Amino acid sequence: MKNVGIIGAGTMGIGIAQVAATNGCNVWIYDANAKQVETATVGLEKTLIKLVDKQKISSEKMTEILANISIATELKDFKDCELIIEAIIENKEIKTKVFTELEKHVSENCVIGSNTSSISITSLGAELQKPERFIGIHFFNPAPLMPLVEVIPSLLTEKSLAEKIYNLMKDWGKTPVIAKDIPGFIVNRIARPFYGEGLRIVEENIATVEQVDDAMKTLGNFKMGPFELMDLIGVDVNFSVTKTVYNEYFYDPKYKPSLLQQRMSEAKLHGRKTGKGFYDYSETDKGGSTTNGSQCAVKAQPVKDDALYQQIFMRIISMLINEAVEAKRLGIATDEDLELAMQKGVNYPKGLLAWGKEIGYAKISETLQNLYEEYQEERYRQSPLLRKL
């Protein structure tokens, strides 16, 4: 698959294009907004210049990458592509409309993939004339840096295609895992409590945003707390994924969205990209960037409280481990892939199944049982497998 088409020239689309072009593919990138493609390619060139300056790549490699990328002005420009990856807005109707039009212009052997983070691959592929050539190929942001790629075959995908894409992603230097087509796949399903419980703890005035983040970083060794991570991802994007997972699981209370997150989204307090989210980035150097190009936040110093921090950590980690155990029970992926996905997709310090064994599954079960008795909510129900481990 040396001829690759990318639909969508946003951050994710241009990132995937960079990955493919770096690995010697001929890449065509298309966006309905022609100006966005120009903006994205100019931005890519600036990114590559920085990599050259840092001696991460040679100037010759930069020239090669840029030469491998072409701008497509119409979907029919993808006629010679062997693989097309869609990376546009998380909206099923818009995606299926694009796929329906795309099928008119590509060969029968062209593989069509979606970078959707939460929409059912089966539901998207069912609208195609040839659903057997459709598959989920979910990269993580930023695509050039994050190693994980979730490969998700639908119920209609040709049986050998998942392995082909898995091997292609390995050839591209990625860490692929194969997941069942369930809402949120692996990472976005299992990771929901990291944000959801953090939000609930703050909503209930149990702790501050700063305390929750500090507790998870100091006790759990997470690189970022849930609120820092939401600001990085985009509060609105994270909220959208949560709503999708909640809806797709028929309103399972475990995945219930947060009113606080909804209000933040409504207020356009989306995090780093808007200058303000749970933290304020507007006072950093020129538009929210430090002199080295990264953003830092203005934060209040958290009031340290060992007992409170332990409560926060155990509540969130127990919910996460319970989700991982349930994913294991349902066979969403192999144990190895479940562990790998959380470490490579969201930088968790260790696999959650191993973490549960380390803390003690009995302790996790006890924590969830106490939460269930306190709240009387199905949100805190345990996986049937948890008590057996």
PDB file of N, CA and C in Angstrom, residues 92 95-96 99-100 103 112 114 116 119-136 154-157 181:
ATOM      1  N   LYS A  92     -21.327  10.822  12.154  1.00  0.00           N
ATOM      2  CA  LYS A  92     -21.584   9.656  11.323  1.00  0.00           C
ATOM      3  C   LYS A  92     -22.158  10.033   9.964  1.00  0.00           C
ATOM      4  N   LYS A  95     -19.496  11.549   7.693  1.00  0.00           N
ATOM      5  CA  LYS A  95     -18.537  10.527   7.274  1.00  0.00           C
ATOM      6  C   LYS A  95     -19.127   9.609   6.200  1.00  0.00           C
ATOM      7  N   THR A  96     -20.333   9.112   6.427  1.00  0.00           N
ATOM      8  CA  THR A  96     -20.925   8.176   5.477  1.00  0.00           C
ATOM      9  C   THR A  96     -21.195   8.854   4.133  1.00  0.00           C
ATOM     10  N   PHE A  99     -17.882   8.733   2.379  1.00  0.00           N
ATOM     11  CA  PHE A  99     -17.553   7.380   1.929  1.00  0.00           C
ATOM     12  C   PHE A  99     -18.370   6.981   0.700  1.00  0.00           C
ATOM     13  N   THR A 100     -19.648   7.343   0.710  1.00  0.00           N
ATOM     14  CA  THR A 100     -20.522   7.022  -0.422  1.00  0.00           C
ATOM     15  C   THR A 100     -20.010   7.670  -1.702  1.00  0.00           C
ATOM     16  N   GLU A 103     -16.506   6.025  -2.903  1.00  0.00           N
ATOM     17  CA  GLU A 103     -16.573   4.725  -3.584  1.00  0.00           C
ATOM     18  C   GLU A 103     -16.768   4.855  -5.094  1.00  0.00           C
ATOM     19  N   ILE A 112     -10.566   1.214   2.512  1.00  0.00           N
ATOM     20  CA  ILE A 112     -11.033   2.482   3.081  1.00  0.00           C
ATOM     21  C   ILE A 112     -11.029   2.350   4.600  1.00  0.00           C
ATOM     22  N   SER A 114     -11.222   4.404   8.565  1.00  0.00           N
ATOM     23  CA  SER A 114     -11.668   5.585   9.310  1.00  0.00           C
ATOM     24  C   SER A 114     -10.849   5.734  10.577  1.00  0.00           C
ATOM     25  N   THR A 116     -11.962   7.327  13.093  1.00  0.00           N
ATOM     26  CA  THR A 116     -12.916   7.651  14.154  1.00  0.00           C
ATOM     27  C   THR A 116     -12.439   7.120  15.504  1.00  0.00           C
ATOM     28  N   ILE A 119     -17.033   6.121  16.892  1.00  0.00           N
ATOM     29  CA  ILE A 119     -18.216   5.720  16.116  1.00  0.00           C
ATOM     30  C   ILE A 119     -18.050   4.282  15.635  1.00  0.00           C
ATOM     31  N   SER A 120     -19.128   3.514  15.677  1.00  0.00           N
ATOM     32  CA  SER A 120     -19.105   2.116  15.278  1.00  0.00           C
ATOM     33  C   SER A 120     -18.588   1.948  13.850  1.00  0.00           C
ATOM     34  N   ILE A 121     -17.572   1.112  13.704  1.00  0.00           N
ATOM     35  CA  ILE A 121     -17.013   0.815  12.384  1.00  0.00           C
ATOM     36  C   ILE A 121     -18.028   0.044  11.546  1.00  0.00           C
ATOM     37  N   THR A 122     -18.764  -0.851  12.195  1.00  0.00           N
ATOM     38  CA  THR A 122     -19.789  -1.611  11.482  1.00  0.00           C
ATOM     39  C   THR A 122     -20.862  -0.693  10.913  1.00  0.00           C
ATOM     40  N   SER A 123     -21.298   0.284  11.708  1.00  0.00           N
ATOM     41  CA  SER A 123     -22.354   1.190  11.244  1.00  0.00           C
ATOM     42  C   SER A 123     -21.867   2.071  10.101  1.00  0.00           C
ATOM     43  N   LEU A 124     -20.611   2.478  10.138  1.00  0.00           N
ATOM     44  CA  LEU A 124     -20.048   3.293   9.048  1.00  0.00           C
ATOM     45  C   LEU A 124     -19.869   2.448   7.784  1.00  0.00           C
ATOM     46  N   GLY A 125     -19.330   1.247   7.943  1.00  0.00           N
ATOM     47  CA  GLY A 125     -19.052   0.401   6.792  1.00  0.00           C
ATOM     48  C   GLY A 125     -20.302  -0.152   6.131  1.00  0.00           C
ATOM     49  N   ALA A 126     -21.378  -0.301   6.903  1.00  0.00           N
ATOM     50  CA  ALA A 126     -22.615  -0.880   6.367  1.00  0.00           C
ATOM     51  C   ALA A 126     -23.210  -0.038   5.248  1.00  0.00           C
ATOM     52  N   GLU A 127     -22.843   1.237   5.190  1.00  0.00           N
ATOM     53  CA  GLU A 127     -23.378   2.131   4.169  1.00  0.00           C
ATOM     54  C   GLU A 127     -22.628   2.003   2.839  1.00  0.00           C
ATOM     55  N   LEU A 128     -21.494   1.297   2.842  1.00  0.00           N
ATOM     56  CA  LEU A 128     -20.686   1.175   1.635  1.00  0.00           C
ATOM     57  C   LEU A 128     -21.211   0.064   0.734  1.00  0.00           C
ATOM     58  N   GLN A 129     -20.923   0.161  -0.548  1.00  0.00           N
ATOM     59  CA  GLN A 129     -21.271  -0.903  -1.481  1.00  0.00           C
ATOM     60  C   GLN A 129     -20.406  -2.131  -1.231  1.00  0.00           C
ATOM     61  N   LYS A 130     -19.156  -1.896  -0.788  1.00  0.00           N
ATOM     62  CA  LYS A 130     -18.238  -2.996  -0.478  1.00  0.00           C
ATOM     63  C   LYS A 130     -17.762  -2.854   0.981  1.00  0.00           C
ATOM     64  N   PRO A 131     -18.614  -3.175   1.941  1.00  0.00           N
ATOM     65  CA  PRO A 131     -18.242  -2.997   3.355  1.00  0.00           C
ATOM     66  C   PRO A 131     -17.087  -3.881   3.795  1.00  0.00           C
ATOM     67  N   GLU A 132     -16.800  -4.930   3.016  1.00  0.00           N
ATOM     68  CA  GLU A 132     -15.724  -5.850   3.402  1.00  0.00           C
ATOM     69  C   GLU A 132     -14.352  -5.201   3.306  1.00  0.00           C
ATOM     70  N   ARG A 133     -14.220  -4.074   2.574  1.00  0.00           N
ATOM     71  CA  ARG A 133     -12.906  -3.411   2.450  1.00  0.00           C
ATOM     72  C   ARG A 133     -12.781  -2.210   3.403  1.00  0.00           C
ATOM     73  N   PHE A 134     -13.717  -2.121   4.354  1.00  0.00           N
ATOM     74  CA  PHE A 134     -13.732  -0.990   5.290  1.00  0.00           C
ATOM     75  C   PHE A 134     -13.254  -1.434   6.670  1.00  0.00           C
ATOM     76  N   ILE A 135     -12.445  -0.573   7.334  1.00  0.00           N
ATOM     77  CA  ILE A 135     -11.858  -0.943   8.633  1.00  0.00           C
ATOM     78  C   ILE A 135     -11.522   0.313   9.429  1.00  0.00           C
ATOM     79  N   GLY A 136     -11.512   0.188  10.736  1.00  0.00           N
ATOM     80  CA  GLY A 136     -11.093   1.294  11.599  1.00  0.00           C
ATOM     81  C   GLY A 136      -9.582   1.300  11.757  1.00  0.00           C
ATOM     82  N   SER A 154     -14.823  -4.469  11.330  1.00  0.00           N
ATOM     83  CA  SER A 154     -16.256  -4.504  11.616  1.00  0.00           C
ATOM     84  C   SER A 154     -16.758  -5.929  11.456  1.00  0.00           C
ATOM     85  N   LEU A 155     -18.035  -6.142  11.702  1.00  0.00           N
ATOM     86  CA  LEU A 155     -18.625  -7.456  11.490  1.00  0.00           C
ATOM     87  C   LEU A 155     -18.609  -7.843  10.016  1.00  0.00           C
ATOM     88  N   LEU A 156     -18.448  -6.834   9.147  1.00  0.00           N
ATOM     89  CA  LEU A 156     -18.505  -7.064   7.710  1.00  0.00           C
ATOM     90  C   LEU A 156     -17.137  -7.023   7.032  1.00  0.00           C
ATOM     91  N   THR A 157     -16.101  -6.671   7.789  1.00  0.00           N
ATOM     92  CA  THR A 157     -14.753  -6.548   7.214  1.00  0.00           C
ATOM     93  C   THR A 157     -14.201  -7.916   6.799  1.00  0.00           C
ATOM     94  N   ASP A 181     -15.102  -4.151  17.621  1.00  0.00           N
ATOM     95  CA  ASP A 181     -15.842  -2.942  17.294  1.00  0.00           C
ATOM     96  C   ASP A 181     -16.899  -2.673  18.361  1.00  0.00           C
TER      97      ASP A 181
END
